[in-house]
Short mmCIF file of C-alpha atoms and ligand atoms in Angstrom, two decimals:
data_model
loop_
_atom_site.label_atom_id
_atom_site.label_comp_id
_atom_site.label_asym_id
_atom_site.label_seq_id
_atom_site.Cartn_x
_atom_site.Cartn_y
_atom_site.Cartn_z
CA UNK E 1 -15.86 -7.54 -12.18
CA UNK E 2 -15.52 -5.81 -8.70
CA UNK E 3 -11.92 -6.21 -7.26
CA UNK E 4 -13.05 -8.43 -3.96
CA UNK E 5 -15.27 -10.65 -6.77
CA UNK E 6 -11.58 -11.25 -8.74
CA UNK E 7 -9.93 -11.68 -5.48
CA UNK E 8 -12.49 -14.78 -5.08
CA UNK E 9 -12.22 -15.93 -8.35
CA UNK E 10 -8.21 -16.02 -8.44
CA UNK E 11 -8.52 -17.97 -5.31
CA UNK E 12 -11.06 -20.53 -7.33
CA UNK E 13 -8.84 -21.32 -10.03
CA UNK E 14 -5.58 -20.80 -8.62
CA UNK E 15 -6.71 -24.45 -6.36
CA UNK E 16 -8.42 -25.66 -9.58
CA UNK E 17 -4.97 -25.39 -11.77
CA UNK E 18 -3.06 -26.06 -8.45
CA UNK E 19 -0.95 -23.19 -9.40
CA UNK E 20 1.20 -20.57 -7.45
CA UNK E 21 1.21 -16.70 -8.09
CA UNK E 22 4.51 -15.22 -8.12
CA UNK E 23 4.93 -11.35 -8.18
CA UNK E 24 7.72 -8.73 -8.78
CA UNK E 25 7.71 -5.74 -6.72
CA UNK E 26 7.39 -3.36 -10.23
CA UNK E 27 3.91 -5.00 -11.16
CA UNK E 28 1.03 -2.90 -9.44
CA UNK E 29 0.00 -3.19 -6.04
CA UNK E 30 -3.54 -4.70 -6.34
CA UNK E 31 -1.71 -7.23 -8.92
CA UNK E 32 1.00 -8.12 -6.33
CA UNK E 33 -2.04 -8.42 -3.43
CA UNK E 34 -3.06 -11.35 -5.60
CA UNK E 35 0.20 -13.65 -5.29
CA UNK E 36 1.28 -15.73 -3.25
CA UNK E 37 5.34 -14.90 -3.35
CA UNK E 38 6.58 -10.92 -3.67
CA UNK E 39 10.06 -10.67 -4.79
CA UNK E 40 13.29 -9.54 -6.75
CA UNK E 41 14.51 -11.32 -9.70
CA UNK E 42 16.86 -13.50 -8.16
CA UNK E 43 14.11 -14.62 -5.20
CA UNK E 44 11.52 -15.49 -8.21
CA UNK E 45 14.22 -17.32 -10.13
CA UNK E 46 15.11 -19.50 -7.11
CA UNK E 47 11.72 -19.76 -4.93
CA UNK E 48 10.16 -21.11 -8.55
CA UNK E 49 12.15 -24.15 -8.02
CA UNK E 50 11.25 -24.83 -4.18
CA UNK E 51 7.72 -24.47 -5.22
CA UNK E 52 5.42 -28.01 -5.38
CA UNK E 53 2.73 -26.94 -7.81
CA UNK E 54 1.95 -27.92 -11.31
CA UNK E 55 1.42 -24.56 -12.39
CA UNK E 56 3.34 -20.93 -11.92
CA UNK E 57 1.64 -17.73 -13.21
CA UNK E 58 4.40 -15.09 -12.98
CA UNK E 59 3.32 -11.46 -12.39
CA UNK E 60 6.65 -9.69 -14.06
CA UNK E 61 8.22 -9.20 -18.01
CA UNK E 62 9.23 -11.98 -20.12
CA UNK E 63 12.75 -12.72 -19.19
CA UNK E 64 11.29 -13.20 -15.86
CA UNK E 65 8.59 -15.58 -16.90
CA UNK E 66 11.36 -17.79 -19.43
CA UNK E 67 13.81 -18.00 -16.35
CA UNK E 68 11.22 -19.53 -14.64
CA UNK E 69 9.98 -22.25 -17.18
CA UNK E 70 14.40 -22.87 -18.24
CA UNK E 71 14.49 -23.86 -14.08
CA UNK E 72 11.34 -25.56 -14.27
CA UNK E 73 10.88 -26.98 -17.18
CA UNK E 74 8.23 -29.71 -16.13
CA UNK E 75 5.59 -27.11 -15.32
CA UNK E 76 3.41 -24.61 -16.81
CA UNK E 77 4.34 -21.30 -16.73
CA UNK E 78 1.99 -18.26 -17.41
CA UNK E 79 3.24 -14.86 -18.04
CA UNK E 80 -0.61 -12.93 -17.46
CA UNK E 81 0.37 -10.17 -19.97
CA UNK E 82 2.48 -11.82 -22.92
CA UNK E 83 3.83 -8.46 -24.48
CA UNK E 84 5.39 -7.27 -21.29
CA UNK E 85 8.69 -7.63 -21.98
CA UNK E 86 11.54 -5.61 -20.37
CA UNK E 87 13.10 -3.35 -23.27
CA UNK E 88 16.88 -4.07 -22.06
CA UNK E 89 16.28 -7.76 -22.41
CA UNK E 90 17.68 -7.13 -26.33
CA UNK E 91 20.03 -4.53 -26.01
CA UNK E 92 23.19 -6.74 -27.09
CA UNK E 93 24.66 -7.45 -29.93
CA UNK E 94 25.75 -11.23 -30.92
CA UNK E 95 28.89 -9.68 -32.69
CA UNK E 96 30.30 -7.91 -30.26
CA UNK E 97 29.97 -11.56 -27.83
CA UNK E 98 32.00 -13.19 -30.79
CA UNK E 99 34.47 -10.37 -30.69
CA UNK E 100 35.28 -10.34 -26.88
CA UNK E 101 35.28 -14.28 -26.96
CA UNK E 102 37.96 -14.06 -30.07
CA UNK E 103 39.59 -10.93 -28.77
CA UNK E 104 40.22 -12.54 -24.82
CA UNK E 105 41.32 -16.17 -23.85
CA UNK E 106 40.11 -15.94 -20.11
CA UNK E 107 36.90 -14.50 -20.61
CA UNK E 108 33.63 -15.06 -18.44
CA UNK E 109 30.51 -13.84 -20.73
CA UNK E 110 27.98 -12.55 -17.32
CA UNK E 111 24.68 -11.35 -18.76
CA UNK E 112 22.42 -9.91 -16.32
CA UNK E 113 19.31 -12.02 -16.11
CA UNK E 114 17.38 -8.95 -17.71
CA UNK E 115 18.19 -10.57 -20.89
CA UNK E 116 16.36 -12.97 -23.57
CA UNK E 117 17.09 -15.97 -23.14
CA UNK E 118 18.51 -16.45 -26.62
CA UNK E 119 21.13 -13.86 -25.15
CA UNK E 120 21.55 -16.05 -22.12
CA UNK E 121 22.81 -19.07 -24.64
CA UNK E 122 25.73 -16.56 -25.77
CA UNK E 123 26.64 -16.42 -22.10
CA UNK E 124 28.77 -17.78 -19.44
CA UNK E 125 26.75 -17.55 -16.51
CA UNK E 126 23.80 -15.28 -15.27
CA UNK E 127 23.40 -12.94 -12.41
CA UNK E 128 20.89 -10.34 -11.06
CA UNK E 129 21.12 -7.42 -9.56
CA UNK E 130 21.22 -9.16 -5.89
CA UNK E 131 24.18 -11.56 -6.06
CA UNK E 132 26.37 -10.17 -9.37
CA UNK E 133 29.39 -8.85 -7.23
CA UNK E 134 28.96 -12.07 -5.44
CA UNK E 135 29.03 -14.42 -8.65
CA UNK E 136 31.50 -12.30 -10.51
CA UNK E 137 33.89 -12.79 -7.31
CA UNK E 138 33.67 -16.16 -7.89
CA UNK E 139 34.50 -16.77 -11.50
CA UNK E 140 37.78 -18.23 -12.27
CA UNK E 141 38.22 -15.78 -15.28
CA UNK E 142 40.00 -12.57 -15.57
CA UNK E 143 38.59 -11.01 -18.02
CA UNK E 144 34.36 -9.90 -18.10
CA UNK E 145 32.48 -9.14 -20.84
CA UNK E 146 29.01 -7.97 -18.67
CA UNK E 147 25.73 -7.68 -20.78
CA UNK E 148 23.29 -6.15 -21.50
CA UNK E 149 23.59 -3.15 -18.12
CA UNK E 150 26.10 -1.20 -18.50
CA UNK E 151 25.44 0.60 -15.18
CA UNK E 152 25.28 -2.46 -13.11
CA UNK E 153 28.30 -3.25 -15.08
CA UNK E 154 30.39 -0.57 -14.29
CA UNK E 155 28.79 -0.89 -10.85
CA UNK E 156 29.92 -4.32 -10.31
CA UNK E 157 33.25 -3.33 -11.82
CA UNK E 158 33.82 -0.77 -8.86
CA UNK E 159 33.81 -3.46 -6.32
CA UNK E 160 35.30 -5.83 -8.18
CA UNK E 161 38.85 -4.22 -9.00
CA UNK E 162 40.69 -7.22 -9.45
CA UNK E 163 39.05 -7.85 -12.71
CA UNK E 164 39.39 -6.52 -16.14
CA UNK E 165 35.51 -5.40 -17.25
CA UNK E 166 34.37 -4.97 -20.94
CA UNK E 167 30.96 -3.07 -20.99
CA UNK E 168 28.19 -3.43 -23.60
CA UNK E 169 25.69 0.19 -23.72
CA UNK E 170 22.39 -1.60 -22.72
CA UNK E 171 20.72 0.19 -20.28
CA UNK E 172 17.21 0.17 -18.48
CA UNK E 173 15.18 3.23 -19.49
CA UNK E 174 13.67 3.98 -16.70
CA UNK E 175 16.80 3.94 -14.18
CA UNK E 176 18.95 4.83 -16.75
CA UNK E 177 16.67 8.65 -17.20
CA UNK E 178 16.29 9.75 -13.74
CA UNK E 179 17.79 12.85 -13.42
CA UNK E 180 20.55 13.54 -11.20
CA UNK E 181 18.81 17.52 -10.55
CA UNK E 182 15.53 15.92 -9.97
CA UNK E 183 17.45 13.53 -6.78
CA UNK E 184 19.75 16.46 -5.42
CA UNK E 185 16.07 18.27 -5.60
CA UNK E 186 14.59 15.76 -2.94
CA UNK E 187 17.69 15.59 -1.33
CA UNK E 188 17.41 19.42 -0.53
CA UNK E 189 14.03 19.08 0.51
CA UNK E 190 14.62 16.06 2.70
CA UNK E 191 17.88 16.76 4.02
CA UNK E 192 17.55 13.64 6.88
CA UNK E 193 16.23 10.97 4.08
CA UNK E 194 18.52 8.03 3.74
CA UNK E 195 19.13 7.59 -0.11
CA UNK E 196 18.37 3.83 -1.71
CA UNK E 197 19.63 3.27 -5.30
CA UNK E 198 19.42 0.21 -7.72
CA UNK E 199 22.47 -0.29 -9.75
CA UNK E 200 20.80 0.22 -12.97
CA UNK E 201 21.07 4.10 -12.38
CA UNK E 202 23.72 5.90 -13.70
CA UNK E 203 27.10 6.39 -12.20
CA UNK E 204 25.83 10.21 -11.17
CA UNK E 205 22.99 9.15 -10.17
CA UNK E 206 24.51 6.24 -8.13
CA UNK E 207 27.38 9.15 -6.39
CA UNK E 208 24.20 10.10 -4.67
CA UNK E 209 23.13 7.22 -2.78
CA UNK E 210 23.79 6.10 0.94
CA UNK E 211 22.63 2.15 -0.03
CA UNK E 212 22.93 0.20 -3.70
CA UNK E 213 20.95 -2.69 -3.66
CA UNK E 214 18.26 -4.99 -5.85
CA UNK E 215 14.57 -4.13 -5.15
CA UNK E 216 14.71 -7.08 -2.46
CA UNK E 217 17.74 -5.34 -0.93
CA UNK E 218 16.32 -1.75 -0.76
CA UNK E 219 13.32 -3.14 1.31
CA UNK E 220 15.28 -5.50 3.35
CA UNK E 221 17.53 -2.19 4.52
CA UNK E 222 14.17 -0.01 5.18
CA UNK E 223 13.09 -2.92 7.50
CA UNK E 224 16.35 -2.99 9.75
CA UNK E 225 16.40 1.03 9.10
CA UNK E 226 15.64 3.02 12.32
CA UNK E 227 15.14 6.20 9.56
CA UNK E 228 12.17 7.93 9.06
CA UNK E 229 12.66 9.02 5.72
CA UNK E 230 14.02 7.73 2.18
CA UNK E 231 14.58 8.35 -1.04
CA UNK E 232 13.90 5.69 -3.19
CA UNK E 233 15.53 5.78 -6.85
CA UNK E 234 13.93 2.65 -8.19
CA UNK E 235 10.61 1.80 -9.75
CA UNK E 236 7.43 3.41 -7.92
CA UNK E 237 5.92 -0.58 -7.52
CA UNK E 238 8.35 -0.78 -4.54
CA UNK E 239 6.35 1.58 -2.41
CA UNK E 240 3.46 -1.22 -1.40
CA UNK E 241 5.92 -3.52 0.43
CA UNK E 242 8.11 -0.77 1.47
CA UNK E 243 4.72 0.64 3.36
CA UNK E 244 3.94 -3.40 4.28
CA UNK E 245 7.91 -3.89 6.21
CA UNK E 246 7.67 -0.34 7.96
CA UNK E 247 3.98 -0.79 8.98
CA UNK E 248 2.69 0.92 12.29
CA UNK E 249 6.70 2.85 12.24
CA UNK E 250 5.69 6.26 9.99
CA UNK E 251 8.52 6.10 7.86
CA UNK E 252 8.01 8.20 4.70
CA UNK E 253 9.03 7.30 1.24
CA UNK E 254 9.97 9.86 -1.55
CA UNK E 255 10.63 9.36 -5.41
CA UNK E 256 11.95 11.51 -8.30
CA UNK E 257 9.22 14.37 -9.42
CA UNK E 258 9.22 12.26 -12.77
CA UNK E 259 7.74 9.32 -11.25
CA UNK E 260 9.50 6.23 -12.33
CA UNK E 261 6.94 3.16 -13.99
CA UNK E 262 7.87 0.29 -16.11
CA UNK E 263 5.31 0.78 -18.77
CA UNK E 264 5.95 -3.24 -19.17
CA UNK E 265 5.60 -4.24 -15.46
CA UNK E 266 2.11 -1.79 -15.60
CA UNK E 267 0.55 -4.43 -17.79
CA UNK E 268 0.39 -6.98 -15.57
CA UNK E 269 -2.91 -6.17 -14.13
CA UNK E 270 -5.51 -8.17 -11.55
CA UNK E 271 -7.57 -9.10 -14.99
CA UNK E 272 -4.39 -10.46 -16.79
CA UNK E 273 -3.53 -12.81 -14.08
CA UNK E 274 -7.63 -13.67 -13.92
CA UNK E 275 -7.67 -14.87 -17.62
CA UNK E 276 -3.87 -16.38 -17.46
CA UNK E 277 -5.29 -18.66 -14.44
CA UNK E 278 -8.77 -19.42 -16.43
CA UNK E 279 -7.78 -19.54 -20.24
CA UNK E 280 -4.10 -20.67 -20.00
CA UNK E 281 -2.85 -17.17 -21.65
CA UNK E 282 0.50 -16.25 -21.44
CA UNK E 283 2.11 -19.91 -21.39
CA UNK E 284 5.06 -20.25 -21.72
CA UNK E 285 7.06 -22.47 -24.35
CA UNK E 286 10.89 -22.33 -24.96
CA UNK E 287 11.95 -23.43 -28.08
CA UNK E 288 14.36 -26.73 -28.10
CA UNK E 289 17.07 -24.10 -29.41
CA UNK E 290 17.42 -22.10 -25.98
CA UNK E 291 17.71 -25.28 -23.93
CA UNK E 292 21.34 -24.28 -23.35
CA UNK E 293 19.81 -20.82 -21.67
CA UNK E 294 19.74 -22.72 -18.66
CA UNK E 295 23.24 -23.70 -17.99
CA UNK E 296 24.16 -20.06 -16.81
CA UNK E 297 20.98 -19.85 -14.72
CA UNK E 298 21.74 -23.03 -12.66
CA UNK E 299 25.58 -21.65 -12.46
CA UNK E 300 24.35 -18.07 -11.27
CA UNK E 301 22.37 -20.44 -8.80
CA UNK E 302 25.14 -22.56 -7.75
CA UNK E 303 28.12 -19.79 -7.26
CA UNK E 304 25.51 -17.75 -5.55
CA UNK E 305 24.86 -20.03 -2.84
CA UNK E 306 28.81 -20.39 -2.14
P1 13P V 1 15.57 -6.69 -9.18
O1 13P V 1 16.26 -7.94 -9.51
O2 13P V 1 16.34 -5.80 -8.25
O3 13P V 1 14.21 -6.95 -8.68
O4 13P V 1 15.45 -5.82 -10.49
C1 13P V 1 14.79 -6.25 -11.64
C2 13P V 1 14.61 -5.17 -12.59
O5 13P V 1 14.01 -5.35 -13.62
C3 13P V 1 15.18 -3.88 -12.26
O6 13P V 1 14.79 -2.93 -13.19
FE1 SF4 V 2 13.37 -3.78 -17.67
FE2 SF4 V 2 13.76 -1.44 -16.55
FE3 SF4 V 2 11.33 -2.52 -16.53
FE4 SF4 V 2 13.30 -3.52 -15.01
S1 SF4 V 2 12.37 -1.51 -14.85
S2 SF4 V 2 11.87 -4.69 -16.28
S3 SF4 V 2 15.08 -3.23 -16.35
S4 SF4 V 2 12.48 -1.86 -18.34
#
């Protein structure tokens, strides 16, 4: 089918299902031209509850797709491509949770939202790469045990000084392998380009960035920026509404030789969401067992908003 033909088609039985498509900013372009909502983590989690549809087809990786359904759980929920799942969502182990818990009194488990939501049961409260300094800040605990990124970890631990971090070594592996030679490279060739960072890099890679910030964040400062140029150490996806905030300004955006794709995110095509929205693949079911996933969700919600 020709892309304007899908384009109709979507439209058809996006009314039929009276659904909504949500997209994050890491899916492909002509797959985040289809929704309705662009956004980071922590917009998707909290727009999918402002929503008044029956049905949600969410354009991301699992975790994103669960969070959805734990703060909705009275709709449907389709994740278009099933197996894209975000490979840091499992990178924790249940024994070293038990050992922190047993090993500190005043102890706040935060698990990055980038996690399954099994995980999320083990944990205190949620946050995403938007509001973690934010919700950390607010905990009454001393002590943080932050899973599964260490690098927004250790990030968040660098502004928050008054607490006592314990890191777990999850890591994304696409921010986590950009090369720190391939960013002072671009820096050398684009000596004027403001540098724009998400906190899943590494600490090295991070010592080389003007502005830290979530997807959302990184766009929201090339909007207000009066710069021509950046360099953008995040996934590629970002470009499109990057392009779509500085439109008609020529503002130029650069990213590491080795481009950086979530192989995951990539998988969400313009076909997926067509056959989510007209077979029902992809829905979404959490087991009875994970019910308690969505206590730290609606606290990451709540302390967020303070
Ligand atoms: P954001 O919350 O910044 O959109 O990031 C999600 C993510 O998966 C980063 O790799
Ligand atoms: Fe996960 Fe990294 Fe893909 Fe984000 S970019 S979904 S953290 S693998």
């Amino acid at each position: 089918m020709e892309y304007p033909e899908l384009v109709a088609e979507v439209a058809r039985l996006k009314h039929e299902r009276d659904a909504v498509i949500l997209a994050h900013y890491y899916v492909p372009p002509e797959t985040q031209a289809l929704a309705d909502h662009v956004g980071d983590s922590f917009y998707l989690a909290r727009l999918a509850r402002t929503l008044e549809c029956s049905t949600i087809v969410l354009c991301g990786v699992s975790f994103m797709a669960e969070s959805v359904k734990m703060l909705n759980p009275g709709r449907t929920v389709l994740l278009p491509e099933p197996t894209a799942d975000c490979p840091m969502a499992h990178m924790v182990r249940k024994a070293d949770v038990d050992a922190a818990r047993a090993a500190y009194d005043d102890l706040a488990v935060v698990c990055y939202i980038n996690s399954t939501a099994e995980i999320k049961t083990w944990s205190d409260v949620c946050v995403t790469s938007a509001n973690a300094v934010k919700v950390v800040r607010e905990l009454p605990q001393e002590n943080i045990l932050f899973i599964p990124d260490m690098h927004l970890g250790h990030y968040v631990s660098q502004l928050v000084p008054e607490k006592h971090f314990i890191l777990n070594k999850g890591y994304c592996p696409i921010h986590h392998g950009m090369q720190v030679a391939e960013v002072k490279a671009l820096k050398l060739t684009h000596p004027e380009a403001v540098v724009l960072a998400h906190p899943e890099c590494t600490e090295e890679v991070l010592a080389e960035a003007d502005y830290i910030g979530s997807t959302k964040q990184m766009i929201d400062y090339v909007a207000k920026s009066d710069a021509a140029e950046f360099i953008v150490l995040t996934v590629e996806g970002v470009r499109r509404e990057m392009e779509h905030v500085s439109e008609g300004a020529d503002k130029r955006f650069y990213f590491p030789a080795t481009t950086p794709v979530c192989a995951d995110m990539a998988r969400v095509t313009p076909e997926t969401v067509l056959e989510a929205l007209r077979d029902g693949v992809g829905e979404v079911d959490m087991p009875a067992n994970v019910a308690d996933a969505t206590a730290p969700l609606e606290l990451m919600l709540e302390l967020a908003a303070r």
